[in-house]
Tab-separated table of C-alpha atoms and ligand atoms in Angstrom:
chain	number	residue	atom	x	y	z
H	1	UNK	CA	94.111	63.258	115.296
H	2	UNK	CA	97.394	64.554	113.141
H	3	UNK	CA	99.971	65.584	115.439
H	4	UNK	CA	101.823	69.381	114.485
H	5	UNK	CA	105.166	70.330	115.873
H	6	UNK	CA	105.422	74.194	115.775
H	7	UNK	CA	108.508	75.829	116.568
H	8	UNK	CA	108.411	79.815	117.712
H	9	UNK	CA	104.649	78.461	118.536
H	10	UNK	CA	104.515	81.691	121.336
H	11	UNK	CA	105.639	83.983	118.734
H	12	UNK	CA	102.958	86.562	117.069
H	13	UNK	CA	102.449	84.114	114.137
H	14	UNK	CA	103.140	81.033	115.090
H	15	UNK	CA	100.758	81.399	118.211
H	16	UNK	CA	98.086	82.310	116.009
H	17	UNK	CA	98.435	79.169	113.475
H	18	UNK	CA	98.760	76.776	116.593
H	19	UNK	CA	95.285	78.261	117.846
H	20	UNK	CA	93.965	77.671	114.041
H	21	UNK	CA	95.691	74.066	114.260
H	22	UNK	CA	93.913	73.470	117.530
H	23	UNK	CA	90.247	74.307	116.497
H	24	UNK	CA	90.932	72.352	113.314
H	25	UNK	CA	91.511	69.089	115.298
H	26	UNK	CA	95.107	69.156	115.035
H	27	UNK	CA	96.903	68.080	118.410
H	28	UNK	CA	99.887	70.774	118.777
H	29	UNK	CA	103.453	70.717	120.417
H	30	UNK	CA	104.394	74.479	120.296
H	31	UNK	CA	108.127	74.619	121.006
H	32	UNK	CA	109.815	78.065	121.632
H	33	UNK	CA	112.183	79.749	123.613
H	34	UNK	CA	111.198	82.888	124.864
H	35	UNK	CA	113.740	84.941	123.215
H	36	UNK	CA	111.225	87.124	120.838
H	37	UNK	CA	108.026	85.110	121.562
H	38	UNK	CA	105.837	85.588	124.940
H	39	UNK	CA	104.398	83.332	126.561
H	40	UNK	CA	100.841	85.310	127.496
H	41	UNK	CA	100.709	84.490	123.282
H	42	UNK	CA	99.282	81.119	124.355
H	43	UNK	CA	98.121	81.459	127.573
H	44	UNK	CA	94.535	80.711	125.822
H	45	UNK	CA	95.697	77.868	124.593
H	46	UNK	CA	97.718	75.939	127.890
H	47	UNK	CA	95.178	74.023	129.279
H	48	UNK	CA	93.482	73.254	126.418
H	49	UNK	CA	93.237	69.213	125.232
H	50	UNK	CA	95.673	68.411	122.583
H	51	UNK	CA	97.814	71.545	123.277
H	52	UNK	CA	101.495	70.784	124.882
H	53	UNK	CA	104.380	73.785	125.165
H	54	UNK	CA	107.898	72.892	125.196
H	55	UNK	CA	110.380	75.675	126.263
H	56	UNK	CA	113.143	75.012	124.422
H	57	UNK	CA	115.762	76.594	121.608
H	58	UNK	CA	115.323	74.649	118.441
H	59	UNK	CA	119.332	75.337	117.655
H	60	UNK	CA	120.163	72.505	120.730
H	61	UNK	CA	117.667	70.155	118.869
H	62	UNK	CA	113.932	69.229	118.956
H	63	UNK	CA	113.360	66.750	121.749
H	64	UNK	CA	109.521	65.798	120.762
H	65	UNK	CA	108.753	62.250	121.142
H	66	UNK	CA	105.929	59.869	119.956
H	67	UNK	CA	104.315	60.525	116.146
H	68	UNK	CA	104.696	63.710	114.212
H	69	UNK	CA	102.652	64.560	111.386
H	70	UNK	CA	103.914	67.675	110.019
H	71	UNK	CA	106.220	70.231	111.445
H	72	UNK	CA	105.566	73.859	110.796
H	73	UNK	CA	109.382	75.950	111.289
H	74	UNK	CA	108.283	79.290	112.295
H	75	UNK	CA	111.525	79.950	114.990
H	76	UNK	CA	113.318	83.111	114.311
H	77	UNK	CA	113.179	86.939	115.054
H	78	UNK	CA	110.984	88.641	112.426
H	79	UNK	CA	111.136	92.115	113.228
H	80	UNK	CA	114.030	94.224	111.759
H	81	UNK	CA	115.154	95.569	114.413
H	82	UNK	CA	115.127	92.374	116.836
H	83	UNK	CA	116.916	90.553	114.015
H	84	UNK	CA	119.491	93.264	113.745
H	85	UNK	CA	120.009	92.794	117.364
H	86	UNK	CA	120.319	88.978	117.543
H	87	UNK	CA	122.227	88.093	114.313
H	88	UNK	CA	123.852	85.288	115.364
H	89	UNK	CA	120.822	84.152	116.991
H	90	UNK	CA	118.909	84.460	113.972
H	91	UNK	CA	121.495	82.814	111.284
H	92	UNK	CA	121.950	79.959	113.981
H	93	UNK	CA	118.017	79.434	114.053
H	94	UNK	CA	117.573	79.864	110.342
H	95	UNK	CA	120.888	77.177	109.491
H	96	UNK	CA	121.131	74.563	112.567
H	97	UNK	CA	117.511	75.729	113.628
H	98	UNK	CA	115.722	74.070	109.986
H	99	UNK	CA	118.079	71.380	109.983
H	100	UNK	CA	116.750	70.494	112.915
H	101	UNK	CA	113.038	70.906	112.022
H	102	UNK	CA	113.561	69.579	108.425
H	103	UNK	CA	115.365	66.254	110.561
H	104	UNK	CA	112.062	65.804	112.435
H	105	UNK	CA	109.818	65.640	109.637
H	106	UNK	CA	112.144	63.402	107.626
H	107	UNK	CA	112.531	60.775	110.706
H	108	UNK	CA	109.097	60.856	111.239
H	109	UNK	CA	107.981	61.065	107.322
H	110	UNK	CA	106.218	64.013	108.367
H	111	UNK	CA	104.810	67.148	105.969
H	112	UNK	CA	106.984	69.942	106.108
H	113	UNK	CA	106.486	73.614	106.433
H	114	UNK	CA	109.238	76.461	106.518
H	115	UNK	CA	107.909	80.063	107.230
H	116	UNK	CA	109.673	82.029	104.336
H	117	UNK	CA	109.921	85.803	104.038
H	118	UNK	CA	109.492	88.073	101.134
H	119	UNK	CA	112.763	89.363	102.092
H	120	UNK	CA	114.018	86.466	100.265
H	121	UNK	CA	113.483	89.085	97.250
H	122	UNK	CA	115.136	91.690	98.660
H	123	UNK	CA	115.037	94.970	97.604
H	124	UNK	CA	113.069	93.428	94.621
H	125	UNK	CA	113.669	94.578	90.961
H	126	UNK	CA	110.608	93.163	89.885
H	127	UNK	CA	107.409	94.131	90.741
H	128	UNK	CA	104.570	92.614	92.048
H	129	UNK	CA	106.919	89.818	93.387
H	130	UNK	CA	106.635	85.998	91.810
H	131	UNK	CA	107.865	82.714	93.231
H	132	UNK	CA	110.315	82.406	89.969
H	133	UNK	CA	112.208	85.596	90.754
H	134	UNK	CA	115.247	85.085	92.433
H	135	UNK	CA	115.607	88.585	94.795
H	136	UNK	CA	117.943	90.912	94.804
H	137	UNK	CA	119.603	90.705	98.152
H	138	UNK	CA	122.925	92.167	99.557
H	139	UNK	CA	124.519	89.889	101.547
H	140	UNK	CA	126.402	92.357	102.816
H	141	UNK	CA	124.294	94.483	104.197
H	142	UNK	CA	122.727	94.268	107.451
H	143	UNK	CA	119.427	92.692	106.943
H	144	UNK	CA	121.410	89.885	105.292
H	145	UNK	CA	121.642	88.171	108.554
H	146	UNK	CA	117.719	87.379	108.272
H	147	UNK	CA	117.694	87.332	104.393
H	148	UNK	CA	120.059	84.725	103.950
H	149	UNK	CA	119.355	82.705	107.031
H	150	UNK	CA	116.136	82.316	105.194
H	151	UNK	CA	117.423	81.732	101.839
H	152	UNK	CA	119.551	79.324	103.273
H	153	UNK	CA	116.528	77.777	104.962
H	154	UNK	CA	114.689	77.404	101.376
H	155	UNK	CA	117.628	75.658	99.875
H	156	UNK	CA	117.837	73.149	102.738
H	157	UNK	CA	114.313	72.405	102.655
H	158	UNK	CA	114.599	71.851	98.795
H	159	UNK	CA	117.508	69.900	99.516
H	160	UNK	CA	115.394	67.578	101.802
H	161	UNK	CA	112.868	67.196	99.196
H	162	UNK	CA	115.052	66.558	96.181
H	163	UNK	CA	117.388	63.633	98.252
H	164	UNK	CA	114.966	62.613	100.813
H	165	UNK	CA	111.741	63.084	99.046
H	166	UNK	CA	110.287	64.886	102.240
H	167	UNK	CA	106.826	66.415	101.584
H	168	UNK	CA	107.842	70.229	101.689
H	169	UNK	CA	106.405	73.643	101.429
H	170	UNK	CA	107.459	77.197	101.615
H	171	UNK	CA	105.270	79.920	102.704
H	172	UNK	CA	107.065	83.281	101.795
H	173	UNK	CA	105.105	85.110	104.132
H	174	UNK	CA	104.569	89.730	103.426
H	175	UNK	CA	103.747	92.057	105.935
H	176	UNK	CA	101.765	90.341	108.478
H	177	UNK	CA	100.001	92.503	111.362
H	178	UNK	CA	97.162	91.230	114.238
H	179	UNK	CA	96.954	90.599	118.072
H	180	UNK	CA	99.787	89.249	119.697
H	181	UNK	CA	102.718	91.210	117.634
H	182	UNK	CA	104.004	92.665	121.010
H	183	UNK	CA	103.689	96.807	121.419
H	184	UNK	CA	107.924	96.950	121.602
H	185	UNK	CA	108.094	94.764	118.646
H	186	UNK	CA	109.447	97.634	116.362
H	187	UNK	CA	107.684	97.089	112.918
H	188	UNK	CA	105.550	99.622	111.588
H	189	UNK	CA	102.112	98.535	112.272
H	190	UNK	CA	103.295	98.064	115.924
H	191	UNK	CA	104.931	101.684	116.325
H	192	UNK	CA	102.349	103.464	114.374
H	193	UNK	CA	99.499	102.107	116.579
H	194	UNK	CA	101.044	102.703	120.289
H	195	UNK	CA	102.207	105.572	119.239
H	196	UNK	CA	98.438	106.833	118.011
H	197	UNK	CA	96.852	105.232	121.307
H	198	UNK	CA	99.418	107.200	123.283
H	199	UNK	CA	99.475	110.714	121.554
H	200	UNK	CA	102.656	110.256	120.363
H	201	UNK	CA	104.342	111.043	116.596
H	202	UNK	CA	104.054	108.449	114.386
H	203	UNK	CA	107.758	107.829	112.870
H	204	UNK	CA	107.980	107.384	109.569
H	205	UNK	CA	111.097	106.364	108.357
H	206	UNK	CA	112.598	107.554	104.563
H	207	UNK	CA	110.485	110.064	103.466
H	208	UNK	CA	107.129	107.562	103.193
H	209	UNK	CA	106.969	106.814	99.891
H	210	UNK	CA	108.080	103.101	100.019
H	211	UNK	CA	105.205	100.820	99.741
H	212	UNK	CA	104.172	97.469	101.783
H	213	UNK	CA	101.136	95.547	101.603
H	214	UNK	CA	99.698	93.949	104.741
H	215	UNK	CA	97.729	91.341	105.535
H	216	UNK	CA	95.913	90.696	108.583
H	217	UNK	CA	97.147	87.382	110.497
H	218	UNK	CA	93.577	85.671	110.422
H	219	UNK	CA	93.615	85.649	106.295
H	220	UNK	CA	97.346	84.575	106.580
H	221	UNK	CA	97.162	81.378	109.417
H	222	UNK	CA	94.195	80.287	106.885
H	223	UNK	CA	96.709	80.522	103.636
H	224	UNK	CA	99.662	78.900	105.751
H	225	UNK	CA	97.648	75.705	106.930
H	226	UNK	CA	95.755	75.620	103.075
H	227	UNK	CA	99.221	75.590	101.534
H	228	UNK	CA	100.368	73.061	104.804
H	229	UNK	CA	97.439	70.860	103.658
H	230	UNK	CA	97.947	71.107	100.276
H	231	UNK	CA	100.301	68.899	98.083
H	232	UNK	CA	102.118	71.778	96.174
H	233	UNK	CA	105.988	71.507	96.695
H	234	UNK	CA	108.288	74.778	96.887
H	235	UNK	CA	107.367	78.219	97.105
H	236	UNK	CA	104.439	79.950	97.349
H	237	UNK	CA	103.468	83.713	98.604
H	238	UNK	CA	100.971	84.159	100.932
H	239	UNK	CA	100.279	87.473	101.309
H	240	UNK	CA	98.001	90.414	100.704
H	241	UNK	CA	98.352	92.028	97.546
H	242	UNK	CA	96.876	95.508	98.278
H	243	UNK	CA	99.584	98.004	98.292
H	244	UNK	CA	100.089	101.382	100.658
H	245	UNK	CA	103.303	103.947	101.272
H	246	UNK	CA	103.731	104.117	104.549
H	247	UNK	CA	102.559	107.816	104.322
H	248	UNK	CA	99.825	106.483	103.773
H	249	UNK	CA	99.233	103.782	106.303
H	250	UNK	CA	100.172	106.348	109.118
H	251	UNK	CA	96.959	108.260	107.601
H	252	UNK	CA	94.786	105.188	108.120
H	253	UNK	CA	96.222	104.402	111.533
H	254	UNK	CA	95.670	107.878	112.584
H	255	UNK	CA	91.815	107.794	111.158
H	256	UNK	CA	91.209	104.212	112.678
H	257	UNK	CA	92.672	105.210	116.283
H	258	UNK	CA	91.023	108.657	115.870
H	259	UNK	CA	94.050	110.332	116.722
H	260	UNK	CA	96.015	113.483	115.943
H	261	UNK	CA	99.092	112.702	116.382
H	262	UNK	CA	101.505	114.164	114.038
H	263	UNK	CA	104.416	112.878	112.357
H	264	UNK	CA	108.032	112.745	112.386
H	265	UNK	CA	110.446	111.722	109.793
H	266	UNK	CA	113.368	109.421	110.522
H	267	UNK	CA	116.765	108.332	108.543
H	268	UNK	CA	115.576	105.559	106.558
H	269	UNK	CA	117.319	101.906	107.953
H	270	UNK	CA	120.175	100.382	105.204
H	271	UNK	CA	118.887	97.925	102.183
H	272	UNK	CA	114.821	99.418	103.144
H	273	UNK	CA	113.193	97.618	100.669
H	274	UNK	CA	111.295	100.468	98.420
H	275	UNK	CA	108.778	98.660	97.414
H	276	UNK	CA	107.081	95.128	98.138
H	277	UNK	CA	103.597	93.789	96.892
H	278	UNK	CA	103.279	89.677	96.213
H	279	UNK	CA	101.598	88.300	93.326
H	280	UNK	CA	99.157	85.870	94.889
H	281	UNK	CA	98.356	83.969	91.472
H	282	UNK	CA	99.761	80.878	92.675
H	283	UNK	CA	98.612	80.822	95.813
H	284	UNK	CA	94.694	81.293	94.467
H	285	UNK	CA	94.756	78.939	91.613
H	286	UNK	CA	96.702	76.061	93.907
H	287	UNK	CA	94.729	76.556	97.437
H	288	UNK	CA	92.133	79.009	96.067
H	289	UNK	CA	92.617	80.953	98.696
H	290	UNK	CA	92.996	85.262	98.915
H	291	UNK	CA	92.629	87.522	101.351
H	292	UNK	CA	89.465	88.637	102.803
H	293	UNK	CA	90.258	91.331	105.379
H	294	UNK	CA	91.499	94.800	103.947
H	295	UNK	CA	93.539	97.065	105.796
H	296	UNK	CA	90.821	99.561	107.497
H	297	UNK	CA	89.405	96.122	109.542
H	298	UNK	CA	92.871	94.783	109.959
H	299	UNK	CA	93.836	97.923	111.587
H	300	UNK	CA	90.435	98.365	113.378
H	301	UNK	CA	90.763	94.998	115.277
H	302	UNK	CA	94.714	95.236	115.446
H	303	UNK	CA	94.176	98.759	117.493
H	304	UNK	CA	91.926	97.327	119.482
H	305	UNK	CA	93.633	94.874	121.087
H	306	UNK	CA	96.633	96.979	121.454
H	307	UNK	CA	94.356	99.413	123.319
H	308	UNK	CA	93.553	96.645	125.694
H	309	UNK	CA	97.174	95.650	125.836
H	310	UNK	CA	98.538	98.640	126.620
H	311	UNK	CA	95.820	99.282	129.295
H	312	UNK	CA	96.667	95.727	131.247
H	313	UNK	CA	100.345	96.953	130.897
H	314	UNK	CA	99.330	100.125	132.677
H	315	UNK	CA	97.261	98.506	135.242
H	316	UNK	CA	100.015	95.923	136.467
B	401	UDP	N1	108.974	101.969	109.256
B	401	UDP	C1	108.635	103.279	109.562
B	401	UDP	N2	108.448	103.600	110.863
B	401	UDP	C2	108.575	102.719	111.886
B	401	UDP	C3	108.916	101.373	111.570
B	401	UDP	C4	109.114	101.036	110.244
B	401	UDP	O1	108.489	104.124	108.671
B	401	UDP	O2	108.376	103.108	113.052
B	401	UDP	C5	109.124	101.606	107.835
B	401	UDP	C6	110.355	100.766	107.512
B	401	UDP	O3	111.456	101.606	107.264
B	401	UDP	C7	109.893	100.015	106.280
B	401	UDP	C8	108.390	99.796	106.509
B	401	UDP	O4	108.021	100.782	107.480
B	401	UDP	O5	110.042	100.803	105.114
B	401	UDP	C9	108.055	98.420	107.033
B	401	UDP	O6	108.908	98.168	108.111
B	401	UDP	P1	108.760	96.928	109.068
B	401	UDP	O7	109.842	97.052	110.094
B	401	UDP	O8	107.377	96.800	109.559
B	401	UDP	O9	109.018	95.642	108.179
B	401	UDP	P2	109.831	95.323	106.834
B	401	UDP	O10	108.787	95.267	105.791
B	401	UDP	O11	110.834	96.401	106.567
B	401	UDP	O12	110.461	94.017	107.134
């Protein structure tokens, strides 16, 4: 049975590809701590044979003992606005935090995975995004604290490959929505859909027009464990490449939730990225793998669950 370290394993995504790990046979030690990641994210999962939680910050080190067979880095804040609020947090877990996870896997001559961003491109000047464009980042700027932790992150995990010959990947992971990103998170998909379940106006920020493309978590844990499995090294997006302004995902969310909420517009945040769509290419020629679920069903399911949330919240 291979044997998967995951760090931020109770955050949104990594809770979702330890599950996927799990039911694939993998035995899992999910390591977080609790800063941006819950643990109700895998309270399915405790209990289960093979599956092990360690509550710990991956900047003091990663104390996992025995055999490790790959090591999957997905510890940081993801959502602008927690990043924004824990910068120090988040350049300390994207510098000391993939040292550490990149020192696991070499020790053990474990596969390596680092969960990339397309922010890596910025506020790109090409357009749909490929793994040989370099981004167009301000470093700056605010967001820079996230974009360059995980720029940082890719060069370090390059650097591990080219001197220790460590098997490594990077996933630079778009939009990502599903069950588990927590109803304060702050990203769109989040806001727009508690605010529809709860009558509220859904706040766009900017005037709309910027684009996104989102893909729901189920197609992206499948593209993250291919590309994990697979014997590419570097880059490679995983992502969905349908694109929407948010104008026009608050239209969908308010059709999916059945709601009439209206809208209000909001000063648009510093270094926004206008627009963001990956090519996938790569990703379907090396793994063969695309995305399956388009954005009515992603947000279908997504509202769903936040429905439910929101109701246990209520009831407690
Ligand atoms: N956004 C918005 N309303 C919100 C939250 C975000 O209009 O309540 C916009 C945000 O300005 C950005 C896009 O939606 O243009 C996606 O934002 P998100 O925070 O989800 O992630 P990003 O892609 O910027 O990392």
């Amino acid at each position: 049975m291979p044997r998967a370290v995951v760090t931020g394993g109770s955050g949104f995504l990594g809770s979702h590809l330890c599950e996927y790990l799990l039911n694939r046979g993998y035995e899992v030690v999910a390591v977080d701590n609790l800063l941006t990641g819950r643990r109700s994210n895998i309270s399915s999962l405790e209990g289960r044979d093979g599956f092990t939680f360690l509550q710990h910050d991956v900047i003091q080190g990663i104390p996992v003992e025995g055999k490790v067979d790959c090591v999957l880095h997905f510890a940081s804040p993801a959502s602008p606005p927690e990043y924004l609020n824990l910068p120090f947090e988040t350049l300390d877990v994207g510098s000391i935090g993939t040292r550490h996870a990149l020192e696991l896997a070499h020790q053990n001559k474990a596969r390596f995975l680092m969960a990339s961003t397309s922010e890596i491109y910025g506020d790109p000047l090409v357009h749909p995004q490929t793994e040989g464009y370099w981004g167009n980042v301000n470093t700056l700027g605010p967001r820079s604290v996230y974009d360059e932790a995980k720029r940082f992150s890719e060069a370090l995990t390059m650097a591990y490959h080219r001197y220790h010959g460590l098997d490594t990947k990077i996933a630079r992971i778009f939009n990502t929505m599903g069950p588990r990103m927590k109803p304060s998170d702050g990203r769109v998909v989040s806001n727009f859909l508690v605010q529809a379940i709860e009558g509220n106006p859904l706040t766009i920020y900017g005037d709309g027009t910027q684009t996104r493309s989102f893909c729901f978590v189920e197609d992206e844990v499948r593209g993250l464990v291919a590309l994990m499995e697979s014997d590419h090294i570097g880059a490679m997006n995983i992502g969905n490449p349908n694109e929407f302004t948010i104008l026009e995902l608050a239209e969908k969310v308010r059709d999916v939730c059945g709601s009439d909420a209206g809208i209000v517009f909001e000063s648009l945040p510093e270094d926004d990225p206008v627009r963001r769509r990956p090519d996938i290419t790569l990703a379907k020629s090396v793994l063969g793998w695309s995305p399956e679920i388009n954005l009515t069903e992603a947000l279908e399911r997504t509202c769903k669950w936040y429905r439910e949330e929101l109701a246990q919240a209520e009831a407690k």
